[in-house]
Coordinates of C-alpha atoms and ligand atoms in Angstrom, one line a residue:
X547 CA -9.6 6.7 14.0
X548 CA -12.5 9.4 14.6
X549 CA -12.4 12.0 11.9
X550 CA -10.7 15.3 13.2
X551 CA -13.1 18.6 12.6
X552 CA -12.3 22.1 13.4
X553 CA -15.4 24.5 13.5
X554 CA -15.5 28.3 12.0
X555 CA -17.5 30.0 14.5
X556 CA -19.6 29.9 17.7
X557 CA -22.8 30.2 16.0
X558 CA -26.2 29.1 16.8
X559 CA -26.6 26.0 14.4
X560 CA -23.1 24.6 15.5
X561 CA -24.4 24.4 19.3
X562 CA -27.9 23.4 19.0
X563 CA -26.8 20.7 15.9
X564 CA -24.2 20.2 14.0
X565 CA -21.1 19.8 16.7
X566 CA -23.4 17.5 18.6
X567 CA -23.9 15.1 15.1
X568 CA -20.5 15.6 14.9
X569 CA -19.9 14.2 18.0
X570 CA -22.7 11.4 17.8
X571 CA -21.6 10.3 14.5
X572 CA -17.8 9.8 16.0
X573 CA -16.3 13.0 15.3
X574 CA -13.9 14.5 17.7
X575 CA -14.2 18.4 17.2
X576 CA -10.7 19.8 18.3
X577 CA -11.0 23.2 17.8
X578 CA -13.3 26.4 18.0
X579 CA -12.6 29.8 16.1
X580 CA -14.5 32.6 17.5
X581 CA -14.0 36.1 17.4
X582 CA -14.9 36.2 20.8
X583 CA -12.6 33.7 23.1
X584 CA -15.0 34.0 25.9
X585 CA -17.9 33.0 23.7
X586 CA -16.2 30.5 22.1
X587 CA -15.5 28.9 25.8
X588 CA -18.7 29.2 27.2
X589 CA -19.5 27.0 23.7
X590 CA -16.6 24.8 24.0
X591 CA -17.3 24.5 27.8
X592 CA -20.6 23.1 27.2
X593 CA -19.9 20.9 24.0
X594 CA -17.2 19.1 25.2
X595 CA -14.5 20.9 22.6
X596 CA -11.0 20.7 23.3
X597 CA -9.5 23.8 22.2
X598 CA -10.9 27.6 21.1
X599 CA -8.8 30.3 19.8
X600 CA -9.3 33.6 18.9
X601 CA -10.3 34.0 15.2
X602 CA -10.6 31.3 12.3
X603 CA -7.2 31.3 11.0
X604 CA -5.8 29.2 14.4
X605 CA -8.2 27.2 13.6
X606 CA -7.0 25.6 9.4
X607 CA -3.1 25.8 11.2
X608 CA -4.0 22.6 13.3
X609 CA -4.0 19.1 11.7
X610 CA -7.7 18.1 10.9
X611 CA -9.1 16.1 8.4
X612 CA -12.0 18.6 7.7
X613 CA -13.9 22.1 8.9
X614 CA -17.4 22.9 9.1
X615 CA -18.2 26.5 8.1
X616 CA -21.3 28.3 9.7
X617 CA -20.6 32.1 9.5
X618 CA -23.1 34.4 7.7
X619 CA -23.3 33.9 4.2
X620 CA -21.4 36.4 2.7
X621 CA -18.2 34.7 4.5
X622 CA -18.7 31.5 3.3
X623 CA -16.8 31.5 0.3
X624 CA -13.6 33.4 1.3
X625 CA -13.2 30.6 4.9
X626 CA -14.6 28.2 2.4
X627 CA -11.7 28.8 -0.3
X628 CA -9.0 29.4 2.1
X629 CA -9.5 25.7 4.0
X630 CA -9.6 24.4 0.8
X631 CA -6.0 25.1 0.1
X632 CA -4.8 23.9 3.5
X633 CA -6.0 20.6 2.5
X634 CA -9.2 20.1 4.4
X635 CA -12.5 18.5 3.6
X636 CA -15.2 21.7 3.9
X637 CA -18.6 20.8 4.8
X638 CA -20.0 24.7 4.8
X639 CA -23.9 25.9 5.6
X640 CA -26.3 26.8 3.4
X641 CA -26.3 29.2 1.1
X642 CA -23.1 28.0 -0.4
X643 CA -22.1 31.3 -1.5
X644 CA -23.7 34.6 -2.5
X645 CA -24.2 33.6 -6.0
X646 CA -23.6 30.7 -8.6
X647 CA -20.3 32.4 -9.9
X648 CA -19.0 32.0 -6.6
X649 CA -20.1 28.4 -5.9
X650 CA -18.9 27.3 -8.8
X651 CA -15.4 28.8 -8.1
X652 CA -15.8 26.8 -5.0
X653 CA -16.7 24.1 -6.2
X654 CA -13.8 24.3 -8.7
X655 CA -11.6 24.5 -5.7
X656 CA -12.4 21.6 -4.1
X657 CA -11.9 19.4 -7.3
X658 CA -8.5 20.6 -7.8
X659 CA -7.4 20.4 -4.1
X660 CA -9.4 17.2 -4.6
X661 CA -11.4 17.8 -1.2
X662 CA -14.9 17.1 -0.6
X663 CA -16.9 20.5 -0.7
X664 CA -20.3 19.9 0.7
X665 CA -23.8 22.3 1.8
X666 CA -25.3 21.5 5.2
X667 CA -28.7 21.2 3.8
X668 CA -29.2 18.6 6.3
X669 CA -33.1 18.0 5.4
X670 CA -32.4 15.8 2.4
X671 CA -30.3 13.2 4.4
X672 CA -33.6 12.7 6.6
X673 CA -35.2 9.2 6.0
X674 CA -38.6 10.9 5.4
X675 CA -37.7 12.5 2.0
X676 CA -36.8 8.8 0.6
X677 CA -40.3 7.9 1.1
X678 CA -41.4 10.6 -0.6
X679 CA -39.1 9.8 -3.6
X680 CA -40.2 6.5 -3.4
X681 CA -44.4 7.7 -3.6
X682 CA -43.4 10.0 -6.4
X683 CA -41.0 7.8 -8.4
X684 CA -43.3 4.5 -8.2
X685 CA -45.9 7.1 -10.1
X686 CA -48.6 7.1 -7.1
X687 CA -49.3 10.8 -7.4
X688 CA -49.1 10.8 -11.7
X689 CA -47.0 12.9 -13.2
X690 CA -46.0 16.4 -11.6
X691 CA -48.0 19.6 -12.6
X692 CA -47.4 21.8 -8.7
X693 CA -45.2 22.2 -6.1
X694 CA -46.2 24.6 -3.2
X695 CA -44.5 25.8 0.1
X696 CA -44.0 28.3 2.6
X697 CA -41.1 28.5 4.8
X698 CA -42.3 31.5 7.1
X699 CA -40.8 32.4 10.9
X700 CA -40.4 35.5 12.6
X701 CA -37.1 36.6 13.0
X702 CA -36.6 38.5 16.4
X703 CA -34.6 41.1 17.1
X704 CA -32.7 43.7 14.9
X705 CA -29.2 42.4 15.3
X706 CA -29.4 39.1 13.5
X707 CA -27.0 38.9 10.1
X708 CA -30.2 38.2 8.7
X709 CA -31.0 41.4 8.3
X710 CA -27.2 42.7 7.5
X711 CA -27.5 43.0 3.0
X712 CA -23.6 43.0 3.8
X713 CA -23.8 39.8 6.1
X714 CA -25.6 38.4 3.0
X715 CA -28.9 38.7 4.7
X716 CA -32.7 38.6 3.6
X717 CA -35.1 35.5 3.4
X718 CA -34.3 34.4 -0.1
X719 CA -31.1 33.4 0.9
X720 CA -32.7 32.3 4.6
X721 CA -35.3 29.7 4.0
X722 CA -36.1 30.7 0.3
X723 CA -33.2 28.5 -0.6
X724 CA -34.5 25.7 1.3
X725 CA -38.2 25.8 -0.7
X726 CA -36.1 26.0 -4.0
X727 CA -33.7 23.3 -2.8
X728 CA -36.9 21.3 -2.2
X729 CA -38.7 22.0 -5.7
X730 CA -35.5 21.2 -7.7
X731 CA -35.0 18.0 -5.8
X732 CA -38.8 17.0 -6.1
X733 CA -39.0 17.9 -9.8
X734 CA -35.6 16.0 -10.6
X735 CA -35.0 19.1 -12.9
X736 CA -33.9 22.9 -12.9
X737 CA -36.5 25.1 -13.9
X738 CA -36.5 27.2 -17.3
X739 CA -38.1 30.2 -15.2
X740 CA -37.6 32.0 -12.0
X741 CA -39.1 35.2 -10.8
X742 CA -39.3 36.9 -7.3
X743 CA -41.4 39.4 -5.6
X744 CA -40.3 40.4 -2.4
X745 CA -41.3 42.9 0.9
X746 CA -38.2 44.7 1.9
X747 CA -37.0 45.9 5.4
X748 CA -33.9 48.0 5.7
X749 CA -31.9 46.5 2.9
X750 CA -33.0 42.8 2.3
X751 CA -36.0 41.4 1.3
X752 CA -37.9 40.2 4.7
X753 CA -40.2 38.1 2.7
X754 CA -40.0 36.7 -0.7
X755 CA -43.0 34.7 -2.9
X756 CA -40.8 33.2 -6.3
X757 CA -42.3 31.2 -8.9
X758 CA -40.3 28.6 -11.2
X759 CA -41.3 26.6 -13.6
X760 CA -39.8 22.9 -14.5
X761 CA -40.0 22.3 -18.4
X762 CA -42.2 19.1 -19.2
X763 CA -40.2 16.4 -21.1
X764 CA -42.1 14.8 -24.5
X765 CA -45.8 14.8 -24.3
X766 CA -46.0 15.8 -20.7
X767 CA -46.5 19.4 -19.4
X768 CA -44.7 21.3 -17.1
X769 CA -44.5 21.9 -13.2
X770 CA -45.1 25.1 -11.7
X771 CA -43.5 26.1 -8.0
X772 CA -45.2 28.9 -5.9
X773 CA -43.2 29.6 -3.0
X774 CA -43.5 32.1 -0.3
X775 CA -41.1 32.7 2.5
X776 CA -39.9 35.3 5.3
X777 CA -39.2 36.3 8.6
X778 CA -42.9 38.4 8.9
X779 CA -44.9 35.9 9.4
X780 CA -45.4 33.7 12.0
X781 CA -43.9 30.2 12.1
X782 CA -45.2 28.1 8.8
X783 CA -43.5 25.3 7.2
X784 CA -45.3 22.8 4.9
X785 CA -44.7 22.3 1.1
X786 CA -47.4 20.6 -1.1
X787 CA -46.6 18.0 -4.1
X788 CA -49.7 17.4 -6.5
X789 CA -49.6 15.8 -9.4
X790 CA -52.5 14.0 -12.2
X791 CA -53.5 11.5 -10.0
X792 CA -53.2 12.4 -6.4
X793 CA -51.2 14.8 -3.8
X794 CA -48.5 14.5 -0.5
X795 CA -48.6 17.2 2.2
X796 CA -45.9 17.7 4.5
X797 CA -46.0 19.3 7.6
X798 CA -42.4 20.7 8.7
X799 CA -40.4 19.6 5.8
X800 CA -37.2 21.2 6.6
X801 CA -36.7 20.9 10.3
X802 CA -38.2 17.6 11.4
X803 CA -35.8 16.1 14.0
X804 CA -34.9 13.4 16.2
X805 CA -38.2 12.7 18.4
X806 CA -40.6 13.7 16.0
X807 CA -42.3 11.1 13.7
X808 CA -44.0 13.5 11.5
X809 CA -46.4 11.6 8.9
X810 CA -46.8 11.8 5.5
X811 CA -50.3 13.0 4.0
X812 CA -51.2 11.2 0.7
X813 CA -54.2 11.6 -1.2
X814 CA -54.6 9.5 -4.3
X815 CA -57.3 10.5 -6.4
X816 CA -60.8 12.3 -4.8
X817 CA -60.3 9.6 -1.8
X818 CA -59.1 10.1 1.9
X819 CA -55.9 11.2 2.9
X820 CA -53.4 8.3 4.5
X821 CA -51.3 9.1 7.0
X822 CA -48.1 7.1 5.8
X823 CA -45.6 6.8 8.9
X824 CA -42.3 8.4 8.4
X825 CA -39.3 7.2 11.0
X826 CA -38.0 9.7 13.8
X827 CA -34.6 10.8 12.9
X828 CA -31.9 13.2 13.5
X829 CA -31.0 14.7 9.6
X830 CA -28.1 16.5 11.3
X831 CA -26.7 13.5 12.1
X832 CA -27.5 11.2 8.9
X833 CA -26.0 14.6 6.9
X834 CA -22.5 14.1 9.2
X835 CA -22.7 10.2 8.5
X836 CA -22.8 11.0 4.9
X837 CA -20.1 13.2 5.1
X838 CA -17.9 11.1 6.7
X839 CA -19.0 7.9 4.7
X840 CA -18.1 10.3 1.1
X841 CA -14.6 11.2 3.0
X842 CA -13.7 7.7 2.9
X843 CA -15.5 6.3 -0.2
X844 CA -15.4 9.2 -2.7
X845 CA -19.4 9.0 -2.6
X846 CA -21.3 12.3 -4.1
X847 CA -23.1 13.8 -1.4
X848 CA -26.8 14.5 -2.0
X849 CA -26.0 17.9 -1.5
X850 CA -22.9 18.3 -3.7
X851 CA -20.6 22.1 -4.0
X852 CA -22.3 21.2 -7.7
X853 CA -25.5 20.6 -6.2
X854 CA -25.2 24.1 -4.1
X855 CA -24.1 26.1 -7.1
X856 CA -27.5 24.7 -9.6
X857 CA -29.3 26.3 -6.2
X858 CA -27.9 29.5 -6.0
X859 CA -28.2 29.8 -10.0
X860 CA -32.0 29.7 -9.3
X861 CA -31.9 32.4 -6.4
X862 CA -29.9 34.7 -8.7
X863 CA -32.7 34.2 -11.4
X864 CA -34.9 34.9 -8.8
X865 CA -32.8 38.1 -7.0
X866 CA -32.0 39.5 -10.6
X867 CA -35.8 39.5 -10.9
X868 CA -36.7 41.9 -8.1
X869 CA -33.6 44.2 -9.1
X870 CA -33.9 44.8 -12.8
X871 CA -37.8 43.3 -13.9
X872 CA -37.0 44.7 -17.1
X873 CA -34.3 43.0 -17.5
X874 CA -35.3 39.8 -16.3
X875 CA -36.5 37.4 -19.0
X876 CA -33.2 37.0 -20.8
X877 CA -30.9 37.1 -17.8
X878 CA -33.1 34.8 -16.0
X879 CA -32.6 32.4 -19.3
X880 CA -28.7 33.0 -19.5
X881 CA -28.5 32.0 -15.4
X882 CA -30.4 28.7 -15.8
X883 CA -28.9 27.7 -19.0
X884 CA -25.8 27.5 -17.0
X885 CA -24.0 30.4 -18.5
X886 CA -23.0 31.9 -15.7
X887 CA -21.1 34.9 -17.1
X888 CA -19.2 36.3 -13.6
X889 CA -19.0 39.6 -14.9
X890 CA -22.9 39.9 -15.1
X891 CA -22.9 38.5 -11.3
X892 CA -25.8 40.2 -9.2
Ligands
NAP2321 N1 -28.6 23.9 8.2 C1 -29.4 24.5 9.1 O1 -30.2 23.8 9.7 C2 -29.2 25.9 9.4 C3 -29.9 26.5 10.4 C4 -29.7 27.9 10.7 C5 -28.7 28.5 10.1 N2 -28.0 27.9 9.0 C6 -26.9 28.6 8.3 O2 -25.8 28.7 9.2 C7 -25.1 29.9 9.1 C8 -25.1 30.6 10.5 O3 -26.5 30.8 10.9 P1 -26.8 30.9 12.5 O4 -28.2 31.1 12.6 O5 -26.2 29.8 13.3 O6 -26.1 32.3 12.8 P2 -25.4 32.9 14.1 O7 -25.8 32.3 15.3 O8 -25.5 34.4 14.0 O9 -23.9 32.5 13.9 C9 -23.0 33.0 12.9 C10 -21.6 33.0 13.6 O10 -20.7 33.6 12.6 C11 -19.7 34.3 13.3 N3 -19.5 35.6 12.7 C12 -18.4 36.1 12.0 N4 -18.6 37.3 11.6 C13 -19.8 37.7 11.9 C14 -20.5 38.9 11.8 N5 -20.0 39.9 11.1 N6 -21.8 39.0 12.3 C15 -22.3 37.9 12.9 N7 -21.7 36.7 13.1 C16 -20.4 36.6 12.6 C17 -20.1 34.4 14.8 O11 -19.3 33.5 15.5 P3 -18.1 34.0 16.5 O12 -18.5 35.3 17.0 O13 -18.1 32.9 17.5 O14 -16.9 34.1 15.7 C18 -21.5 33.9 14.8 O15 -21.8 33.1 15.9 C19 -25.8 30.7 8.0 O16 -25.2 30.4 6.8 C20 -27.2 30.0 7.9 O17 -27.8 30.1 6.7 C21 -28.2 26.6 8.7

């Protein structure tokens, strides 16, 4: 039977992506909450979706086996929590939540509903990132020292929740979580240090530049992220992976899709970069396969409520950083040491 979804939200990333993986990957999506019924037509209209109703409550009173969640981020947890308890499987965008305090609570949630809580953070289910496991892993580059990245677009307009502190806006949340998603994944670690500077526009942080560092293990020394991010500058995406004996470059790591066969760049020692080919593929789609394959099987999902909670622990280090830089050293300690004390939530 195809797995039922109900979706939270016209929103831009449910058009362009995920109700069409949905749909690709065998998924019937019954049912569109909007706040605006006309909107949510007009969507459902051109997606091929049953039903819309006004609001998100309709939507967790209809029998579905799970709901996908992509309202700004400062909603996520409340729709998040609240499908949960209907019984549904909650596969919710990134960020998770506004903080590590509330992702864990999520996350908490969904283990004793015992539902499967996942993030959208669709680029790790694309096949290029298991090739770049694979280079790191078979020791081709040497041991990790640096990770770089930039995750830069320009956001248009002044009515984007992106730019709403209340709507849980500003690029650290944006497209800094992706870079730190990215460096926590590639390190195979959580850093021991996080630190932020940012460029502020109204009341959120337009562009961001955070540095981490990953502890070294035994004899071997540690690896230092530099990060920048925003909505200021114009469309960049690339992050940089060098370690003791050579390097990988990638182009668009975040946003490759289906159609574009972006490369890998390897350089092992001094000598010429290889292009290494890296398959076409629609992550949006492998992400919904996933989710449906963990439904059934109990599999952890590469992007776990656990997963999504060790992420925003890092962007509180980091936002606690640009609040209070006196403060920071110890509090940025007590976040990543997993202490995560939620009356000391920022
Ligand atoms: N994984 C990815 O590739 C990816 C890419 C982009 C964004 N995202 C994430 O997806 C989420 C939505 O991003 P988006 O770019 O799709 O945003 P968007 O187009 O602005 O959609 C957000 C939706 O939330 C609903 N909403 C409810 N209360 C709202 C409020 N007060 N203000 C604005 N919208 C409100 C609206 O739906 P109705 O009016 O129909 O109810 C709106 O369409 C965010 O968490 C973002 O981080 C993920």
């Amino acid at each position: 039977m195809a797995v039922r979804w109900g979706v939270l939200g016209a929103a831009r990333i449910a058009r362009q992506a995920v109700i069409p993986a949905i749909q690709a990957a065998g998924g019937v999506v019954e049912v569109l909450g909007s706040r605006s019924l006309e909107r949510g037509l007009e969507t459902a209209r051109a997606l091929g979706v049953a039903e819309v109703v006004e609001g998100y409550q309709g939507v967790l009173d209809r029998d579905l086996d799970c709901v996908y969640i992509p309202l700004p981020n400062s909603l996520h947890k409340r729709w998040v929590l609240e499908a949960l308890r209907r019984g549904r499987h909650v596969l919710c965008e990134k960020p998770l939540a506004l903080s590590a305090v509330e992702a864990v609570e999520m996350d908490q949630a969904a283990r004793a509903h015992q539902r499967l809580l996942g993030e959208a953070v669709m680029y790790r289910y694309h096949p290029r990132w298991a090739l770049v496991h694979s280079l790191i892993g078979d020791g081709v580059i040497g041991e990790l020292r640096q990770i770089s990245g930039n995750f830069s677009f320009p956001l248009e307009g002044d009515d984007d929740y992106r730019w709403d502190p209340g709507l849980g806006g500003g690029a650290l949340y944006d497209v800094g979580s992706y870079l730190i998603n990215a460096a926590r994944w590639i390190a195979g670690r959580e850093p021991d240090l996080a630190e932020a500077v940012a460029a502020w526009r109204g009341g959120v942080d337009q562009a961001a530049s955070v540095s981490l560092r990953f502890p070294g293990s035994g004899a071997s020394a540690p690896c230092l992220a530099g990060l920048a991010c925003g909505f200021a500058a114009a469309e960049a995406q690339w992050l940089a992976i060098e370690g003791t004996k050579g390097g990988i470059l990638l182009d668009r790591p975040f946003t490759a899709w289906h159609g574009e066969a972006l490369p890998i760049s390897l350089r092992v020692g001094s000598g010429l970069v290889q292009q290494i080919p890296a398959p076409p593929a629609d992550p949006y789609l492998e992400m919904i396969r996933a989710f449906h394959r963990a439904m059934d099987t109990g599999e952890v999902l590469l992007t776990s409520a656990a997963d999504g909670a060790a992420n925003l622990a890092v962007l509180d280090a980091c936002r606690l950083s640009l609040a209070q830089p006196g403060a920071r050293p110890l509090a940025v300690r007590q976040r990543l040491s997993g202490r995560l004390d939620p009356a000391s939530s920022a």
